[in-house]
PDB file of C-alpha atoms in Angstrom:
ATOM      1  CA  MET A1189      18.587  10.680 -10.196  1.00 53.00           C
ATOM      2  CA  LEU A1190      15.230  11.267  -8.482  1.00 64.00           C
ATOM      3  CA  LYS A1191      16.140  14.465  -6.631  1.00 69.00           C
ATOM      4  CA  ARG A1192      14.761  16.825  -9.264  1.00 74.00           C
ATOM      5  CA  TYR A1193      11.465  14.924  -9.254  1.00 83.00           C
ATOM      6  CA  GLU A1194      10.887  15.009  -5.491  1.00 88.00           C
ATOM      7  CA  ASP A1195       8.224  17.723  -5.641  1.00 91.00           C
ATOM      8  CA  ALA A1196       6.312  15.734  -8.253  1.00 91.00           C
ATOM      9  CA  MET A1197       6.501  12.603  -6.129  1.00 92.00           C
ATOM     10  CA  ARG A1198       5.332  14.482  -3.064  1.00 94.00           C
ATOM     11  CA  SER A1199       2.370  15.751  -5.075  1.00 95.00           C
ATOM     12  CA  ALA A1200       1.495  12.189  -6.111  1.00 96.00           C
ATOM     13  CA  ALA A1201       1.844  10.980  -2.514  1.00 97.00           C
ATOM     14  CA  ARG A1202      -0.593  13.684  -1.384  1.00 97.00           C
ATOM     15  CA  LEU A1203      -2.999  12.514  -4.074  1.00 97.00           C
ATOM     16  CA  VAL A1204      -2.828   8.974  -2.676  1.00 97.00           C
ATOM     17  CA  ALA A1205      -3.518  10.348   0.811  1.00 96.00           C
ATOM     18  CA  ASP A1206      -6.524  12.226  -0.603  1.00 95.00           C
ATOM     19  CA  VAL A1207      -7.789   8.932  -2.058  1.00 95.00           C
ATOM     20  CA  ASP A1208      -7.447   7.344   1.384  1.00 92.00           C
ATOM     21  CA  ALA A1209      -9.421  10.192   2.950  1.00 90.00           C
ATOM     22  CA  GLU A1210     -12.102  10.060   0.249  1.00 90.00           C
ATOM     23  CA  VAL A1211     -12.635   6.329   0.761  1.00 87.00           C
ATOM     24  CA  ARG A1212     -13.083   6.920   4.487  1.00 80.00           C
ATOM     25  CA  ARG A1213     -15.677   9.590   3.729  1.00 79.00           C
ATOM     26  CA  LYS A1214     -17.522   7.322   1.299  1.00 74.00           C
ATOM     27  CA  LEU A1215     -17.678   4.513   3.843  1.00 68.00           C
ATOM     28  CA  VAL A1216     -18.841   6.987   6.538  1.00 53.00           C
ATOM     29  CA  SER A1217     -17.383   4.835   9.318  1.00 57.00           C
ATOM     30  CA  ILE A1218     -14.489   2.393   9.399  1.00 52.00           C
ATOM     31  CA  LYS A1219     -15.883  -0.900  10.573  1.00 56.00           C
ATOM     32  CA  GLY A1220     -16.561  -4.439   9.430  1.00 54.00           C
ATOM     33  CA  ARG A1221     -14.308  -6.189   6.949  1.00 67.00           C
ATOM     34  CA  GLU A1222     -11.116  -4.303   6.081  1.00 75.00           C
ATOM     35  CA  GLU A1223     -11.189  -5.894   2.607  1.00 74.00           C
ATOM     36  CA  ARG A1224     -14.135  -3.623   1.760  1.00 79.00           C
ATOM     37  CA  TYR A1225     -11.966  -0.585   2.408  1.00 83.00           C
ATOM     38  CA  THR A1226      -8.993  -1.994   0.489  1.00 87.00           C
ATOM     39  CA  GLU A1227     -11.043  -2.814  -2.595  1.00 87.00           C
ATOM     40  CA  LYS A1228     -12.489   0.698  -2.708  1.00 88.00           C
ATOM     41  CA  PHE A1229      -9.030   2.201  -2.141  1.00 91.00           C
ATOM     42  CA  VAL A1230      -7.560   0.239  -5.055  1.00 92.00           C
ATOM     43  CA  THR A1231     -10.437   1.142  -7.370  1.00 92.00           C
ATOM     44  CA  LEU A1232     -10.385   4.839  -6.530  1.00 94.00           C
ATOM     45  CA  LEU A1233      -6.579   4.980  -6.713  1.00 95.00           C
ATOM     46  CA  GLU A1234      -6.728   3.866 -10.339  1.00 95.00           C
ATOM     47  CA  ASP A1235      -9.426   6.441 -11.054  1.00 95.00           C
ATOM     48  CA  ARG A1236      -7.477   9.334  -9.507  1.00 96.00           C
ATOM     49  CA  LEU A1237      -3.795   8.519 -10.162  1.00 96.00           C
ATOM     50  CA  ASP A1238      -3.974   6.918 -13.610  1.00 96.00           C
ATOM     51  CA  GLY A1239      -3.057   9.621 -16.121  1.00 95.00           C
ATOM     52  CA  PHE A1240      -2.119  12.124 -13.395  1.00 96.00           C
ATOM     53  CA  SER A1241       0.703  14.463 -14.429  1.00 93.00           C
ATOM     54  CA  ASP A1242       2.489  17.030 -12.275  1.00 90.00           C
ATOM     55  CA  GLY A1243       6.016  18.363 -12.053  1.00 87.00           C
ATOM     56  CA  GLY A1244       7.109  16.622 -15.213  1.00 87.00           C
ATOM     57  CA  ILE A1245       5.999  13.132 -14.126  1.00 91.00           C
ATOM     58  CA  LYS A1246       3.208  11.076 -15.709  1.00 94.00           C
ATOM     59  CA  TRP A1247       1.613   8.315 -13.620  1.00 96.00           C
ATOM     60  CA  ASN A1248      -0.224   5.228 -14.835  1.00 95.00           C
ATOM     61  CA  VAL A1249      -2.077   2.644 -12.767  1.00 95.00           C
ATOM     62  CA  ALA A1250      -3.363  -0.882 -13.400  1.00 93.00           C
ATOM     63  CA  THR A1251      -5.335  -2.741 -10.719  1.00 93.00           C
ATOM     64  CA  HIS A1252      -6.680  -6.191 -10.006  1.00 89.00           C
ATOM     65  CA  VAL A1253      -9.195  -7.286  -7.373  1.00 85.00           C
ATOM     66  CA  SER A1254      -9.519 -11.049  -6.939  1.00 77.00           C
ATOM     67  CA  ASP A1255     -12.662 -13.025  -6.155  1.00 67.00           C
ATOM     68  CA  LYS A1256     -11.002 -14.621  -3.119  1.00 59.00           C
ATOM     69  CA  GLN A1257     -13.511 -14.920  -0.293  1.00 54.00           C
ATOM     70  CA  SER A1258     -13.383 -12.356   2.486  1.00 52.00           C
ATOM     71  CA  GLY A1259     -11.640 -13.629   5.598  1.00 52.00           C
ATOM     72  CA  GLN A1260      -9.849 -16.418   3.731  1.00 55.00           C
ATOM     73  CA  GLU A1261      -6.110 -16.499   4.407  1.00 60.00           C
ATOM     74  CA  THR A1262      -3.696 -15.749   1.568  1.00 73.00           C
ATOM     75  CA  ARG A1263      -0.456 -17.535   0.821  1.00 80.00           C
ATOM     76  CA  THR A1264       1.594 -14.471   1.748  1.00 87.00           C
ATOM     77  CA  GLY A1265      -0.514 -13.245   4.682  1.00 87.00           C
ATOM     78  CA  ALA A1266      -1.071  -9.988   2.770  1.00 90.00           C
ATOM     79  CA  ASP A1267      -4.330  -8.462   1.534  1.00 88.00           C
ATOM     80  CA  MET A1268      -2.809  -6.032  -0.929  1.00 92.00           C
ATOM     81  CA  PHE A1269       0.254  -5.782  -3.145  1.00 94.00           C
ATOM     82  CA  ILE A1270       1.527  -2.477  -4.538  1.00 96.00           C
ATOM     83  CA  SER A1271       4.103  -2.478  -7.328  1.00 96.00           C
ATOM     84  CA  LEU A1272       6.044   0.514  -8.631  1.00 96.00           C
ATOM     85  CA  THR A1273       7.984   0.852 -11.885  1.00 94.00           C
ATOM     86  CA  MET A1274       9.857   4.100 -12.539  1.00 92.00           C
ATOM     87  CA  THR A1275      11.838   5.087 -15.619  1.00 89.00           C
ATOM     88  CA  PHE A1276      14.005   8.173 -15.177  1.00 80.00           C
ATOM     89  CA  ASP A1277      16.897   9.327 -17.347  1.00 75.00           C
ATOM     90  CA  GLY A1278      17.593   5.826 -18.618  1.00 77.00           C
ATOM     91  CA  VAL A1279      17.401   4.186 -15.178  1.00 77.00           C
ATOM     92  CA  TRP A1280      14.709   1.562 -14.552  1.00 87.00           C
ATOM     93  CA  VAL A1281      13.509   0.940 -10.978  1.00 90.00           C
ATOM     94  CA  GLN A1282      11.066  -1.811 -10.037  1.00 93.00           C
ATOM     95  CA  LYS A1283       9.899  -2.791  -6.547  1.00 96.00           C
ATOM     96  CA  GLY A1284       6.877  -3.590  -4.447  1.00 96.00           C
ATOM     97  CA  VAL A1285       5.404  -3.776  -0.960  1.00 97.00           C
ATOM     98  CA  GLN A1286       2.950  -6.147   0.701  1.00 96.00           C
ATOM     99  CA  VAL A1287       0.142  -4.868   2.904  1.00 95.00           C
ATOM    100  CA  GLN A1288      -2.061  -6.483   5.532  1.00 92.00           C
ATOM    101  CA  ALA A1289      -5.154  -4.371   6.136  1.00 89.00           C
ATOM    102  CA  LYS A1290      -6.625  -3.988   9.628  1.00 89.00           C
ATOM    103  CA  ILE A1291      -9.309  -1.896  11.282  1.00 84.00           C
ATOM    104  CA  ASN A1292      -7.843   0.278  14.033  1.00 85.00           C
ATOM    105  CA  LYS A1293     -10.209  -0.017  16.990  1.00 81.00           C
ATOM    106  CA  ASN A1294      -8.540   2.827  18.872  1.00 78.00           C
ATOM    107  CA  LYS A1295     -10.693   5.921  18.382  1.00 66.00           C
ATOM    108  CA  ARG A1296      -7.972   8.405  19.292  1.00 70.00           C
ATOM    109  CA  TYR A1297      -4.178   8.254  18.986  1.00 71.00           C
ATOM    110  CA  GLY A1298      -2.967   4.700  19.536  1.00 77.00           C
ATOM    111  CA  ILE A1299      -3.438   1.381  17.753  1.00 83.00           C
ATOM    112  CA  ALA A1300      -5.681  -1.510  18.778  1.00 81.00           C
ATOM    113  CA  PHE A1301      -6.617  -4.564  16.726  1.00 83.00           C
ATOM    114  CA  ASP A1302      -9.025  -7.444  17.108  1.00 80.00           C
ATOM    115  CA  LYS A1303      -7.416 -10.906  17.192  1.00 81.00           C
ATOM    116  CA  PRO A1304      -3.764  -9.843  17.728  1.00 82.00           C
ATOM    117  CA  VAL A1305      -2.596 -13.469  17.686  1.00 84.00           C
ATOM    118  CA  ARG A1306      -3.928 -13.840  14.145  1.00 87.00           C
ATOM    119  CA  LEU A1307      -2.192 -10.597  13.140  1.00 89.00           C
ATOM    120  CA  TYR A1308       1.137 -11.934  14.422  1.00 90.00           C
ATOM    121  CA  LYS A1309       0.726 -15.051  12.276  1.00 90.00           C
ATOM    122  CA  GLN A1310      -0.133 -12.962   9.224  1.00 91.00           C
ATOM    123  CA  VAL A1311       2.855 -10.695   9.831  1.00 93.00           C
ATOM    124  CA  ALA A1312       5.201 -13.694  10.133  1.00 93.00           C
ATOM    125  CA  THR A1313       3.877 -15.116   6.853  1.00 94.00           C
ATOM    126  CA  MET A1314       4.332 -11.785   5.088  1.00 95.00           C
ATOM    127  CA  LEU A1315       7.898 -11.415   6.340  1.00 96.00           C
ATOM    128  CA  ASN A1316       8.751 -14.919   5.133  1.00 94.00           C
ATOM    129  CA  ASN A1317       7.875 -13.692   1.637  1.00 93.00           C
ATOM    130  CA  SER A1318       9.288 -10.156   1.837  1.00 95.00           C
ATOM    131  CA  GLU A1319      10.852  -7.897   4.446  1.00 96.00           C
ATOM    132  CA  GLU A1320       9.068  -4.983   2.785  1.00 97.00           C
ATOM    133  CA  SER A1321       5.720  -5.757   4.404  1.00 97.00           C
ATOM    134  CA  TYR A1322       3.422  -3.330   6.191  1.00 96.00           C
ATOM    135  CA  VAL A1323       0.144  -3.080   8.072  1.00 95.00           C
ATOM    136  CA  PHE A1324      -2.328  -0.378   7.056  1.00 93.00           C
ATOM    137  CA  ALA A1325      -4.466   0.405  10.109  1.00 90.00           C
ATOM    138  CA  TYR A1326      -7.685   2.031   8.915  1.00 87.00           C
ATOM    139  CA  GLY A1327      -9.219   4.304  11.537  1.00 82.00           C
ATOM    140  CA  GLU A1328     -11.855   6.957  12.004  1.00 77.00           C
ATOM    141  CA  HIS A1329      -9.266   9.758  11.889  1.00 76.00           C
ATOM    142  CA  GLY A1330      -6.886   8.389   9.278  1.00 84.00           C
ATOM    143  CA  THR A1331      -4.774   5.451   8.181  1.00 90.00           C
ATOM    144  CA  LYS A1332      -1.651   4.556  10.122  1.00 91.00           C
ATOM    145  CA  VAL A1333       1.121   2.648   8.333  1.00 95.00           C
ATOM    146  CA  ILE A1334       3.228   0.282  10.454  1.00 95.00           C
ATOM    147  CA  ARG A1335       6.207  -1.867   9.498  1.00 95.00           C
ATOM    148  CA  ALA A1336       5.384  -5.567   9.820  1.00 95.00           C
ATOM    149  CA  ARG A1337       8.797  -6.221  11.348  1.00 95.00           C
ATOM    150  CA  SER A1338       8.184  -3.714  14.132  1.00 93.00           C
ATOM    151  CA  ILE A1339       4.945  -5.514  15.060  1.00 92.00           C
ATOM    152  CA  GLN A1340       6.684  -8.871  15.190  1.00 90.00           C
ATOM    153  CA  ASP A1341       9.381  -7.454  17.467  1.00 90.00           C
ATOM    154  CA  VAL A1342       7.051  -6.355  20.306  1.00 88.00           C
ATOM    155  CA  ALA A1343       4.529  -7.980  22.609  1.00 80.00           C
ATOM    156  CA  PRO A1344       0.831  -7.537  21.698  1.00 75.00           C
ATOM    157  CA  HIS A1345       0.168  -5.059  24.497  1.00 76.00           C
ATOM    158  CA  LEU A1346       2.962  -2.797  23.169  1.00 80.00           C
ATOM    159  CA  ILE A1347       1.555  -2.448  19.638  1.00 84.00           C
ATOM    160  CA  THR A1348      -0.236   0.764  20.574  1.00 81.00           C
ATOM    161  CA  ASP A1349       3.140   2.462  21.200  1.00 82.00           C
ATOM    162  CA  LEU A1350       4.697   1.613  17.817  1.00 87.00           C
ATOM    163  CA  THR A1351       5.896   4.335  15.467  1.00 87.00           C
ATOM    164  CA  THR A1352       3.494   4.884  12.575  1.00 91.00           C
ATOM    165  CA  GLU A1353       3.466   6.898   9.353  1.00 93.00           C
ATOM    166  CA  HIS A1354       0.695   8.802   7.651  1.00 94.00           C
ATOM    167  CA  THR A1355      -0.314   7.645   4.174  1.00 95.00           C
ATOM    168  CA  ALA A1356       1.255  10.620   2.369  1.00 96.00           C
ATOM    169  CA  ASP A1357       4.611  10.136   4.130  1.00 96.00           C
ATOM    170  CA  PHE A1358       4.684   6.397   3.422  1.00 97.00           C
ATOM    171  CA  PHE A1359       3.919   6.757  -0.276  1.00 97.00           C
ATOM    172  CA  PHE A1360       6.446   9.579  -0.646  1.00 96.00           C
ATOM    173  CA  ASP A1361       9.106   7.269   0.845  1.00 95.00           C
ATOM    174  CA  PHE A1362       7.930   4.529  -1.525  1.00 96.00           C
ATOM    175  CA  PHE A1363       8.101   6.796  -4.553  1.00 94.00           C
ATOM    176  CA  ILE A1364      11.595   8.134  -3.762  1.00 90.00           C
ATOM    177  CA  CYS A1365      12.924   4.597  -3.211  1.00 85.00           C
ATOM    178  CA  LYS A1366      13.349   4.607   0.572  1.00 89.00           C
ATOM    179  CA  VAL A1367      11.147   1.505   0.899  1.00 95.00           C
ATOM    180  CA  GLY A1368      10.258  -1.400  -1.368  1.00 96.00           C
ATOM    181  CA  ASP A1369      11.403  -4.906  -2.322  1.00 96.00           C
ATOM    182  CA  HIS A1370      13.259  -4.881  -5.655  1.00 95.00           C
ATOM    183  CA  SER A1371      12.664  -8.608  -6.128  1.00 94.00           C
ATOM    184  CA  LEU A1372       8.876  -8.266  -5.898  1.00 93.00           C
ATOM    185  CA  HIS A1373       7.202  -6.317  -8.691  1.00 91.00           C
ATOM    186  CA  ALA A1374       4.862  -6.312 -11.682  1.00 90.00           C
ATOM    187  CA  ASN A1375       5.272  -3.914 -14.586  1.00 81.00           C
ATOM    188  CA  ASP A1376       1.904  -4.330 -16.313  1.00 83.00           C
ATOM    189  CA  LEU A1377      -1.586  -5.748 -15.810  1.00 84.00           C
ATOM    190  CA  ALA A1378      -0.718  -9.209 -17.168  1.00 88.00           C
ATOM    191  CA  SER A1379       2.252  -9.674 -14.827  1.00 88.00           C
ATOM    192  CA  LEU A1380       0.191  -8.240 -11.965  1.00 88.00           C
ATOM    193  CA  GLN A1381      -2.526 -10.838 -12.549  1.00 88.00           C
ATOM    194  CA  ARG A1382       0.064 -13.632 -12.690  1.00 88.00           C
ATOM    195  CA  LEU A1383       1.478 -12.470  -9.360  1.00 87.00           C
ATOM    196  CA  VAL A1384      -1.996 -12.320  -7.833  1.00 85.00           C
ATOM    197  CA  ARG A1385      -2.646 -15.932  -8.880  1.00 86.00           C
ATOM    198  CA  GLN A1386       0.748 -17.092  -7.651  1.00 86.00           C
ATOM    199  CA  LEU A1387       0.776 -15.338  -4.273  1.00 85.00           C
ATOM    200  CA  GLU A1388      -2.980 -15.025  -3.719  1.00 84.00           C
ATOM    201  CA  TYR A1389      -3.213 -11.294  -3.076  1.00 88.00           C
ATOM    202  CA  ARG A1390      -6.803 -10.080  -2.830  1.00 86.00           C
ATOM    203  CA  SER A1391      -6.095  -6.650  -4.292  1.00 89.00           C
ATOM    204  CA  ALA A1392      -3.119  -5.471  -6.309  1.00 92.00           C
ATOM    205  CA  VAL A1393      -1.923  -2.241  -7.887  1.00 95.00           C
ATOM    206  CA  ALA A1394       0.794  -1.690 -10.509  1.00 95.00           C
ATOM    207  CA  ILE A1395       1.922   1.947 -10.575  1.00 96.00           C
ATOM    208  CA  SER A1396       4.293   3.286 -13.205  1.00 94.00           C
ATOM    209  CA  ALA A1397       5.912   6.695 -13.418  1.00 93.00           C
ATOM    210  CA  ARG A1398       8.074   8.318 -16.047  1.00 90.00           C
ATOM    211  CA  PRO A1399       8.864  11.806 -17.340  1.00 88.00           C
ATOM    212  CA  ALA A1400       5.829  13.303 -19.029  1.00 82.00           C
ATOM    213  CA  ALA A1401       8.028  14.302 -21.971  1.00 75.00           C
ATOM    214  CA  PHE A1402       8.120  10.611 -23.003  1.00 61.00           C
ATOM    215  CA  ASP A1403       4.442  10.859 -23.944  1.00 59.00           C
ATOM    216  CA  ARG A1404       4.804  13.835 -26.256  1.00 50.00           C
TER     217      ARG A1404
END
């Protein structure tokens, strides 16, 4: 079903990675509260991806940023929720992922976080809500994406050796249905806001994609 749209989805995934890079440039350095980065990422993602069309696919984005206080724990342990709805050739796909945002203190190739015990608690809470949970580690040289389950399965001192993905690779996998929880989704701004209130996400994004021909 999605095979003939893979190039279009790869193009959109690269656009998301460009948004990630642009936010890092705007912030100059990655430090302080990770929520600041996430809020800017969500806002710029809507600006860049909403209305984007390439390879026969039209993308639309709705976002919500809550007024929840920085540093306050959420019900799910996640900072950000990303939902995806795709309509292709009569098939409707809906799914989502949860994200805990962290600042990567390692300046080079590995991963290092402040307060690893707190991270383990957040990861456990996320996994209780959905197996499709991830940590986005924002660093000076890029964002590393790590499965929440893989963090829970190792000791804190082994986190630096975990397998990570770049932003473009993760979102390509998300778009072609390799990752995502089909029971966790929002298909418009109203349902996204309801989910934010229910599960207490700080930032949320609802992405939809369908053949551009539908808009003609």
